[in-house]
PDB file of C-alpha atoms in Angstrom:
ATOM      1  CA  MET Z  29    -245.944-121.521 153.125  1.00  0.00           C
ATOM      2  CA  PRO Z  30    -247.285-118.634 151.081  1.00  0.00           C
ATOM      3  CA  GLU Z  31    -249.623-120.030 148.436  1.00  0.00           C
ATOM      4  CA  PRO Z  32    -249.982-117.777 144.880  1.00  0.00           C
ATOM      5  CA  ALA Z  33    -252.857-115.907 144.472  1.00  0.00           C
ATOM      6  CA  SER Z  34    -256.554-118.253 143.834  1.00  0.00           C
ATOM      7  CA  GLY Z  35    -258.355-117.540 140.663  1.00  0.00           C
ATOM      8  CA  ASN Z  36    -260.783-115.285 142.628  1.00  0.00           C
ATOM      9  CA  ALA Z  37    -258.073-113.174 144.088  1.00  0.00           C
ATOM     10  CA  MET Z  38    -256.108-113.086 140.382  1.00  0.00           C
ATOM     11  CA  ALA Z  39    -259.356-111.878 139.329  1.00  0.00           C
ATOM     12  CA  ALA Z  40    -259.762-108.788 141.668  1.00  0.00           C
ATOM     13  CA  GLY Z  41    -257.535-106.589 139.426  1.00  0.00           C
ATOM     14  CA  THR Z  42    -259.649-107.787 136.458  1.00  0.00           C
ATOM     15  CA  ASP Z  43    -263.311-106.319 136.107  1.00  0.00           C
ATOM     16  CA  ALA Z  44    -265.324-109.490 135.614  1.00  0.00           C
ATOM     17  CA  GLY Z  45    -268.591-107.856 135.797  1.00  0.00           C
ATOM     18  CA  THR Z  46    -267.481-105.835 132.734  1.00  0.00           C
ATOM     19  CA  ALA Z  47    -266.088-108.503 131.137  1.00  0.00           C
ATOM     20  CA  LEU Z  48    -267.718-108.969 127.209  1.00  0.00           C
ATOM     21  CA  ALA Z  49    -269.460-112.213 126.604  1.00  0.00           C
ATOM     22  CA  PRO Z  50    -267.031-114.191 124.235  1.00  0.00           C
ATOM     23  CA  ASP Z  51    -267.885-114.973 121.010  1.00  0.00           C
ATOM     24  CA  CYS Z  52    -268.753-118.485 121.188  1.00  0.00           C
ATOM     25  CA  ARG Z  53    -269.304-119.206 117.490  1.00  0.00           C
ATOM     26  CA  ALA Z  54    -265.544-117.866 116.397  1.00  0.00           C
ATOM     27  CA  CYS Z  55    -263.857-120.251 119.117  1.00  0.00           C
ATOM     28  CA  GLU Z  56    -262.006-123.073 118.283  1.00  0.00           C
ATOM     29  CA  PHE Z  57    -263.587-125.357 120.940  1.00  0.00           C
ATOM     30  CA  GLU Z  58    -266.953-124.505 120.238  1.00  0.00           C
ATOM     31  CA  LYS Z  59    -267.736-127.789 118.699  1.00  0.00           C
ATOM     32  CA  ASP Z  60    -265.913-129.935 121.074  1.00  0.00           C
ATOM     33  CA  LEU Z  61    -265.300-128.701 124.597  1.00  0.00           C
ATOM     34  CA  LEU Z  62    -268.563-126.047 124.631  1.00  0.00           C
ATOM     35  CA  ALA Z  63    -270.535-128.682 123.452  1.00  0.00           C
ATOM     36  CA  GLY Z  64    -269.534-131.534 125.933  1.00  0.00           C
ATOM     37  CA  GLY Z  65    -269.828-128.680 128.864  1.00  0.00           C
ATOM     38  CA  ARG Z  66    -265.964-128.562 129.510  1.00  0.00           C
ATOM     39  CA  CYS Z  67    -266.192-124.482 128.942  1.00  0.00           C
ATOM     40  CA  HIS Z  68    -269.220-121.940 129.533  1.00  0.00           C
ATOM     41  CA  PRO Z  69    -268.724-118.120 128.477  1.00  0.00           C
ATOM     42  CA  GLY Z  70    -270.121-117.297 132.323  1.00  0.00           C
ATOM     43  CA  GLU Z  71    -267.737-119.425 134.330  1.00  0.00           C
ATOM     44  CA  ALA Z  72    -264.725-121.393 132.446  1.00  0.00           C
ATOM     45  CA  CYS Z  73    -263.762-119.064 129.359  1.00  0.00           C
ATOM     46  CA  ILE Z  74    -260.271-118.898 127.724  1.00  0.00           C
ATOM     47  CA  GLN Z  75    -261.044-115.839 125.637  1.00  0.00           C
ATOM     48  CA  LEU Z  76    -261.620-113.551 128.426  1.00  0.00           C
ATOM     49  CA  GLN Z  77    -258.893-111.061 130.241  1.00  0.00           C
ATOM     50  CA  ASN Z  78    -260.623-112.602 133.199  1.00  0.00           C
ATOM     51  CA  SER Z  79    -258.488-114.858 135.583  1.00  0.00           C
ATOM     52  CA  ARG Z  80    -261.347-116.599 137.096  1.00  0.00           C
ATOM     53  CA  ARG Z  81    -262.897-117.548 133.823  1.00  0.00           C
ATOM     54  CA  ILE Z  82    -259.319-118.484 133.176  1.00  0.00           C
ATOM     55  CA  ASP Z  83    -259.099-120.905 135.980  1.00  0.00           C
ATOM     56  CA  GLY Z  84    -262.189-122.423 135.253  1.00  0.00           C
ATOM     57  CA  PHE Z  85    -261.323-123.128 131.843  1.00  0.00           C
ATOM     58  CA  LEU Z  86    -258.135-124.743 132.228  1.00  0.00           C
ATOM     59  CA  LYS Z  87    -259.296-126.675 136.181  1.00  0.00           C
ATOM     60  CA  ARG Z  88    -261.720-128.392 133.494  1.00  0.00           C
ATOM     61  CA  ASN Z  89    -259.107-128.838 130.534  1.00  0.00           C
ATOM     62  CA  PRO Z  90    -255.621-129.060 132.533  1.00  0.00           C
ATOM     63  CA  GLY Z  91    -254.050-130.924 129.581  1.00  0.00           C
ATOM     64  CA  LEU Z  92    -254.326-127.522 127.227  1.00  0.00           C
ATOM     65  CA  ALA Z  93    -252.915-125.597 129.888  1.00  0.00           C
ATOM     66  CA  GLU Z  94    -249.061-125.972 128.677  1.00  0.00           C
ATOM     67  CA  ARG Z  95    -250.028-124.224 125.000  1.00  0.00           C
ATOM     68  CA  TYR Z  96    -251.113-121.137 127.314  1.00  0.00           C
ATOM     69  CA  LEU Z  97    -247.565-120.770 129.367  1.00  0.00           C
ATOM     70  CA  HIS Z  98    -246.122-118.334 126.444  1.00  0.00           C
ATOM     71  CA  ASP Z  99    -249.531-116.485 126.091  1.00  0.00           C
ATOM     72  CA  ALA Z 100    -249.010-112.740 125.469  1.00  0.00           C
ATOM     73  CA  GLN Z 101    -251.627-112.176 128.423  1.00  0.00           C
ATOM     74  CA  TRP Z 102    -250.164-112.140 131.536  1.00  0.00           C
ATOM     75  CA  GLU Z 103    -253.411-113.978 133.294  1.00  0.00           C
ATOM     76  CA  ARG Z 104    -253.376-116.858 130.775  1.00  0.00           C
ATOM     77  CA  ARG Z 105    -249.365-117.643 131.597  1.00  0.00           C
ATOM     78  CA  ALA Z 106    -250.359-117.180 135.522  1.00  0.00           C
ATOM     79  CA  VAL Z 107    -253.070-119.599 135.708  1.00  0.00           C
ATOM     80  CA  ALA Z 108    -251.641-122.178 133.073  1.00  0.00           C
ATOM     81  CA  ALA Z 109    -248.762-122.068 135.261  1.00  0.00           C
ATOM     82  CA  ARG Z 110    -251.081-123.906 137.761  1.00  0.00           C
ATOM     83  CA  TYR Z 111    -252.177-126.619 135.897  1.00  0.00           C
ATOM     84  CA  ALA Z 112    -249.334-127.095 133.209  1.00  0.00           C
ATOM     85  CA  PRO Z 113    -246.558-130.192 133.848  1.00  0.00           C
ATOM     86  CA  GLN Z 114    -243.622-129.003 135.964  1.00  0.00           C
ATOM     87  CA  SER Z 115    -241.523-130.055 133.486  1.00  0.00           C
ATOM     88  CA  ALA Z 116    -242.450-127.077 131.263  1.00  0.00           C
ATOM     89  CA  LEU Z 117    -242.233-124.308 133.708  1.00  0.00           C
ATOM     90  CA  LYS Z 118    -238.066-123.407 133.673  1.00  0.00           C
ATOM     91  CA  PRO Z 119    -238.860-120.742 130.859  1.00  0.00           C
ATOM     92  CA  LEU Z 120    -241.529-118.875 133.511  1.00  0.00           C
ATOM     93  CA  LEU Z 121    -238.691-118.487 135.928  1.00  0.00           C
ATOM     94  CA  LEU Z 122    -237.648-115.270 134.021  1.00  0.00           C
ATOM     95  CA  ASP Z 123    -241.203-114.160 133.037  1.00  0.00           C
ATOM     96  CA  ASP Z 124    -241.911-110.339 133.262  1.00  0.00           C
ATOM     97  CA  ASP Z 125    -245.109-110.605 135.423  1.00  0.00           C
ATOM     98  CA  GLU Z 126    -244.515-111.188 139.330  1.00  0.00           C
ATOM     99  CA  ALA Z 127    -248.086-112.939 139.333  1.00  0.00           C
ATOM    100  CA  VAL Z 128    -246.299-115.462 136.862  1.00  0.00           C
ATOM    101  CA  ARG Z 129    -243.293-115.767 139.054  1.00  0.00           C
ATOM    102  CA  ARG Z 130    -245.266-116.399 142.257  1.00  0.00           C
ATOM    103  CA  THR Z 131    -246.878-119.565 140.826  1.00  0.00           C
ATOM    104  CA  VAL Z 132    -243.900-120.595 139.365  1.00  0.00           C
ATOM    105  CA  ALA Z 133    -241.748-120.302 142.395  1.00  0.00           C
ATOM    106  CA  TYR Z 134    -244.548-122.214 144.551  1.00  0.00           C
ATOM    107  CA  ARG Z 135    -244.376-125.366 142.092  1.00  0.00           C
ATOM    108  CA  VAL Z 136    -241.015-125.924 140.536  1.00  0.00           C
ATOM    109  CA  PRO Z 137    -238.404-128.096 141.518  1.00  0.00           C
ATOM    110  CA  VAL Z 138    -236.497-127.332 144.653  1.00  0.00           C
ATOM    111  CA  SER Z 139    -233.215-127.381 142.602  1.00  0.00           C
ATOM    112  CA  TRP Z 140    -234.260-124.750 140.158  1.00  0.00           C
ATOM    113  CA  LEU Z 141    -235.274-121.951 142.804  1.00  0.00           C
ATOM    114  CA  ASP Z 142    -231.683-120.429 143.046  1.00  0.00           C
ATOM    115  CA  ALA Z 143    -232.726-118.593 139.985  1.00  0.00           C
ATOM    116  CA  LEU Z 144    -235.293-116.965 142.104  1.00  0.00           C
ATOM    117  CA  ILE Z 145    -233.250-115.870 145.306  1.00  0.00           C
ATOM    118  CA  HIS Z 146    -232.855-112.378 144.146  1.00  0.00           C
ATOM    119  CA  ASP Z 147    -235.948-112.073 142.139  1.00  0.00           C
ATOM    120  CA  LEU Z 148    -237.231-108.481 142.256  1.00  0.00           C
ATOM    121  CA  ASP Z 149    -240.568-109.628 143.849  1.00  0.00           C
ATOM    122  CA  ARG Z 150    -240.779-109.977 147.812  1.00  0.00           C
ATOM    123  CA  GLU Z 151    -243.698-112.651 147.558  1.00  0.00           C
ATOM    124  CA  VAL Z 152    -241.693-114.457 145.093  1.00  0.00           C
ATOM    125  CA  ARG Z 153    -238.735-114.543 147.413  1.00  0.00           C
ATOM    126  CA  ILE Z 154    -240.719-115.631 149.911  1.00  0.00           C
ATOM    127  CA  THR Z 155    -241.725-118.583 148.623  1.00  0.00           C
ATOM    128  CA  VAL Z 156    -238.351-119.330 148.183  1.00  0.00           C
ATOM    129  CA  ALA Z 157    -237.235-118.736 151.570  1.00  0.00           C
ATOM    130  CA  ASP Z 158    -240.115-120.960 152.491  1.00  0.00           C
ATOM    131  CA  ARG Z 159    -239.017-123.693 149.793  1.00  0.00           C
ATOM    132  CA  LEU Z 160    -234.969-123.911 149.830  1.00  0.00           C
ATOM    133  CA  PRO Z 161    -233.556-126.661 151.924  1.00  0.00           C
ATOM    134  CA  ALA Z 162    -232.562-125.123 155.212  1.00  0.00           C
ATOM    135  CA  ALA Z 163    -228.890-125.779 154.336  1.00  0.00           C
ATOM    136  CA  ARG Z 164    -228.947-123.545 151.037  1.00  0.00           C
ATOM    137  CA  LEU Z 165    -230.788-120.531 153.043  1.00  0.00           C
ATOM    138  CA  GLU Z 166    -227.553-118.452 154.090  1.00  0.00           C
ATOM    139  CA  ALA Z 167    -227.648-116.743 150.488  1.00  0.00           C
ATOM    140  CA  MET Z 168    -230.936-115.033 151.514  1.00  0.00           C
ATOM    141  CA  VAL Z 169    -229.456-113.656 154.950  1.00  0.00           C
ATOM    142  CA  GLN Z 170    -229.201-110.272 153.602  1.00  0.00           C
ATOM    143  CA  ASP Z 171    -232.242-110.059 151.435  1.00  0.00           C
ATOM    144  CA  SER Z 172    -233.592-106.497 151.332  1.00  0.00           C
ATOM    145  CA  ASP Z 173    -236.851-107.166 152.519  1.00  0.00           C
ATOM    146  CA  TYR Z 174    -237.228-107.443 156.635  1.00  0.00           C
ATOM    147  CA  LEU Z 175    -240.378-110.407 155.870  1.00  0.00           C
ATOM    148  CA  VAL Z 176    -237.906-112.255 153.270  1.00  0.00           C
ATOM    149  CA  ARG Z 177    -235.420-112.294 156.470  1.00  0.00           C
ATOM    150  CA  VAL Z 178    -237.922-113.405 159.135  1.00  0.00           C
ATOM    151  CA  TYR Z 179    -238.741-116.547 156.570  1.00  0.00           C
ATOM    152  CA  VAL Z 180    -235.186-117.370 156.460  1.00  0.00           C
ATOM    153  CA  ALA Z 181    -234.544-117.040 160.660  1.00  0.00           C
ATOM    154  CA  ARG Z 182    -237.095-119.238 160.831  1.00  0.00           C
ATOM    155  CA  ARG Z 183    -236.197-121.950 158.715  1.00  0.00           C
ATOM    156  CA  LEU Z 184    -231.894-121.366 158.985  1.00  0.00           C
ATOM    157  CA  PRO Z 185    -229.961-124.269 160.550  1.00  0.00           C
ATOM    158  CA  ALA Z 186    -229.718-122.562 164.445  1.00  0.00           C
ATOM    159  CA  GLY Z 187    -225.907-122.889 164.395  1.00  0.00           C
ATOM    160  CA  ARG Z 188    -225.637-120.442 161.495  1.00  0.00           C
ATOM    161  CA  LEU Z 189    -227.739-118.198 162.923  1.00  0.00           C
ATOM    162  CA  PHE Z 190    -225.045-115.800 164.348  1.00  0.00           C
ATOM    163  CA  ARG Z 191    -225.049-113.493 160.723  1.00  0.00           C
ATOM    164  CA  MET Z 192    -228.369-112.505 161.730  1.00  0.00           C
ATOM    165  CA  ILE Z 193    -228.368-111.755 165.461  1.00  0.00           C
ATOM    166  CA  ALA Z 194    -227.373-107.578 164.646  1.00  0.00           C
ATOM    167  CA  ASP Z 195    -230.137-107.592 161.792  1.00  0.00           C
ATOM    168  CA  PRO Z 196    -231.437-103.709 161.165  1.00  0.00           C
ATOM    169  CA  ASP Z 197    -235.262-104.963 161.580  1.00  0.00           C
ATOM    170  CA  GLU Z 198    -236.485-106.109 165.254  1.00  0.00           C
ATOM    171  CA  GLN Z 199    -238.835-108.593 163.710  1.00  0.00           C
ATOM    172  CA  VAL Z 200    -235.883-110.738 162.431  1.00  0.00           C
ATOM    173  CA  ARG Z 201    -234.191-110.534 165.565  1.00  0.00           C
ATOM    174  CA  LYS Z 202    -236.936-112.072 167.229  1.00  0.00           C
ATOM    175  CA  GLU Z 203    -237.170-114.822 165.298  1.00  0.00           C
ATOM    176  CA  VAL Z 204    -233.261-115.506 165.912  1.00  0.00           C
ATOM    177  CA  ALA Z 205    -233.997-114.746 169.400  1.00  0.00           C
ATOM    178  CA  ARG Z 206    -236.383-117.946 169.386  1.00  0.00           C
ATOM    179  CA  ARG Z 207    -234.157-120.426 168.013  1.00  0.00           C
ATOM    180  CA  LEU Z 208    -230.599-119.307 169.166  1.00  0.00           C
ATOM    181  CA  PRO Z 209    -228.937-121.995 171.114  1.00  0.00           C
ATOM    182  CA  PRO Z 210    -229.261-120.527 174.750  1.00  0.00           C
ATOM    183  CA  GLN Z 211    -225.844-120.927 175.350  1.00  0.00           C
ATOM    184  CA  SER Z 212    -225.522-118.317 172.682  1.00  0.00           C
ATOM    185  CA  LEU Z 213    -228.114-115.983 173.872  1.00  0.00           C
ATOM    186  CA  ALA Z 214    -225.669-113.582 175.864  1.00  0.00           C
ATOM    187  CA  LEU Z 215    -224.840-112.104 172.278  1.00  0.00           C
ATOM    188  CA  MET Z 216    -228.386-110.611 172.302  1.00  0.00           C
ATOM    189  CA  ALA Z 217    -228.594-109.407 176.113  1.00  0.00           C
ATOM    190  CA  TYR Z 218    -228.164-105.698 174.953  1.00  0.00           C
ATOM    191  CA  ASP Z 219    -230.110-105.385 171.926  1.00  0.00           C
ATOM    192  CA  GLU Z 220    -231.908-102.589 171.984  1.00  0.00           C
ATOM    193  CA  ASN Z 221    -235.515-104.108 171.549  1.00  0.00           C
ATOM    194  CA  LEU Z 222    -237.788-104.834 174.464  1.00  0.00           C
ATOM    195  CA  GLN Z 223    -239.566-107.839 173.292  1.00  0.00           C
ATOM    196  CA  VAL Z 224    -236.273-109.160 172.282  1.00  0.00           C
ATOM    197  CA  ARG Z 225    -234.491-108.892 175.550  1.00  0.00           C
ATOM    198  CA  GLN Z 226    -237.490-110.832 176.631  1.00  0.00           C
ATOM    199  CA  ILE Z 227    -237.478-113.359 174.694  1.00  0.00           C
ATOM    200  CA  VAL Z 228    -233.628-113.813 175.294  1.00  0.00           C
ATOM    201  CA  ALA Z 229    -234.265-113.388 179.148  1.00  0.00           C
ATOM    202  CA  GLU Z 230    -237.104-116.210 179.336  1.00  0.00           C
ATOM    203  CA  ARG Z 231    -234.696-118.470 177.295  1.00  0.00           C
ATOM    204  CA  MET Z 232    -231.671-118.015 178.878  1.00  0.00           C
ATOM    205  CA  ASP Z 233    -230.071-120.155 181.102  1.00  0.00           C
ATOM    206  CA  PRO Z 234    -229.198-119.422 184.715  1.00  0.00           C
ATOM    207  CA  GLU Z 235    -226.167-118.138 184.636  1.00  0.00           C
ATOM    208  CA  SER Z 236    -226.422-116.072 181.460  1.00  0.00           C
ATOM    209  CA  ALA Z 237    -229.292-114.537 183.263  1.00  0.00           C
ATOM    210  CA  THR Z 238    -226.829-112.369 185.366  1.00  0.00           C
ATOM    211  CA  LEU Z 239    -226.326-110.305 182.500  1.00  0.00           C
ATOM    212  CA  LEU Z 240    -229.976-108.834 182.622  1.00  0.00           C
ATOM    213  CA  LEU Z 241    -229.869-107.872 186.125  1.00  0.00           C
ATOM    214  CA  ARG Z 242    -229.228-104.349 185.210  1.00  0.00           C
ATOM    215  CA  ASP Z 243    -231.368-103.762 182.270  1.00  0.00           C
ATOM    216  CA  ARG Z 244    -233.190-100.422 182.465  1.00  0.00           C
ATOM    217  CA  GLU Z 245    -236.537-101.892 182.045  1.00  0.00           C
ATOM    218  CA  TRP Z 246    -238.127-103.961 185.040  1.00  0.00           C
ATOM    219  CA  LEU Z 247    -239.745-106.525 183.151  1.00  0.00           C
ATOM    220  CA  ILE Z 248    -236.308-107.861 181.991  1.00  0.00           C
ATOM    221  CA  ARG Z 249    -234.913-107.503 185.775  1.00  0.00           C
ATOM    222  CA  TYR Z 250    -237.829-109.392 186.937  1.00  0.00           C
ATOM    223  CA  LEU Z 251    -237.408-112.341 184.360  1.00  0.00           C
ATOM    224  CA  ALA Z 252    -233.702-112.408 185.190  1.00  0.00           C
ATOM    225  CA  ALA Z 253    -234.127-112.359 188.980  1.00  0.00           C
ATOM    226  CA  VAL Z 254    -236.415-115.407 188.244  1.00  0.00           C
ATOM    227  CA  LYS Z 255    -233.738-117.542 187.388  1.00  0.00           C
ATOM    228  CA  ALA Z 256    -230.576-116.325 187.840  1.00  0.00           C
ATOM    229  CA  PRO Z 257    -228.485-117.886 190.870  1.00  0.00           C
ATOM    230  CA  PRO Z 258    -229.956-116.164 194.211  1.00  0.00           C
ATOM    231  CA  GLU Z 259    -226.572-115.159 195.508  1.00  0.00           C
ATOM    232  CA  ALA Z 260    -226.595-112.663 192.529  1.00  0.00           C
ATOM    233  CA  LEU Z 261    -229.789-110.734 193.433  1.00  0.00           C
ATOM    234  CA  ARG Z 262    -228.573-108.950 196.265  1.00  0.00           C
ATOM    235  CA  ASP Z 263    -228.686-105.942 194.733  1.00  0.00           C
ATOM    236  CA  LEU Z 264    -231.624-105.724 193.350  1.00  0.00           C
ATOM    237  CA  LEU Z 265    -233.251-105.526 196.975  1.00  0.00           C
ATOM    238  CA  ASP Z 266    -232.946-102.067 196.491  1.00  0.00           C
ATOM    239  CA  ASP Z 267    -234.395-102.312 193.192  1.00  0.00           C
ATOM    240  CA  PRO Z 268    -236.631 -99.197 192.139  1.00  0.00           C
ATOM    241  CA  VAL Z 269    -239.803-101.459 191.085  1.00  0.00           C
ATOM    242  CA  GLU Z 270    -241.363-103.494 193.834  1.00  0.00           C
ATOM    243  CA  GLU Z 271    -242.072-106.919 191.841  1.00  0.00           C
ATOM    244  CA  VAL Z 272    -238.496-106.939 191.330  1.00  0.00           C
ATOM    245  CA  ARG Z 273    -237.497-106.491 194.595  1.00  0.00           C
ATOM    246  CA  GLU Z 274    -240.292-108.971 195.821  1.00  0.00           C
ATOM    247  CA  VAL Z 275    -238.945-111.984 193.714  1.00  0.00           C
ATOM    248  CA  ALA Z 276    -235.344-111.403 195.074  1.00  0.00           C
ATOM    249  CA  ARG Z 277    -236.021-111.178 198.510  1.00  0.00           C
ATOM    250  CA  ALA Z 278    -238.083-114.473 198.275  1.00  0.00           C
ATOM    251  CA  ARG Z 279    -235.282-115.949 196.490  1.00  0.00           C
ATOM    252  CA  LEU Z 280    -232.461-114.558 198.732  1.00  0.00           C
ATOM    253  CA  ALA Z 281    -234.847-116.374 201.802  1.00  0.00           C
ATOM    254  CA  GLY Z 282    -234.566-119.809 200.246  1.00  0.00           C
ATOM    255  CA  ILE Z 283    -231.076-119.803 200.561  1.00  0.00           C
TER     256      ILE Z 283
END
């Protein structure tokens, strides 16, 4: 399952090298946390607009995370969402910043995820597709992003994959071909994509494989000839590709 960005990754958008040193004397935590080693201006500081240092601070002081869930600074909200109690995260399902919602999507109870099924950010929706109970994934089979649909195709109950057989993206159809019940693969025998048809040919039952014996690609004809009933292979004795003719001859010789 995709995880929300780490503190280091989130800090990539913040120039840590130019972050100004905070004035610890004006900080409310100077006397207790700083003195006790639970914060440090160069490693763990809530004052700076730097995700790595904010993460360092809240990692040492997770009990303070909830107070920053509604901070004006998105970095603080996003990091706080990692450490705050799960029960406090519901308002952040509608946060304006996608980095915050990505963290929330990873942490909230599955029962809350319906609110994020149509989120504008694809990383949020990918996390939702990876966490939703399989029985509820059908609501995402027509997502606008192919990668979200790939995750859906990997987890949707096999008996419900029929809606994705004609998906416009070949990566999605490959996942469908890998999981569709073998007796239903005939529905994908004429897919326009070679790799999809290869998966179909490798998984098809012998009787259905006869549908592929006239495929325009020699590899598909070869794979079909390996498993189709021998009596169906006579036309392949004149196939333009030697490898196909060879397997047809070998199997017919065994009748």
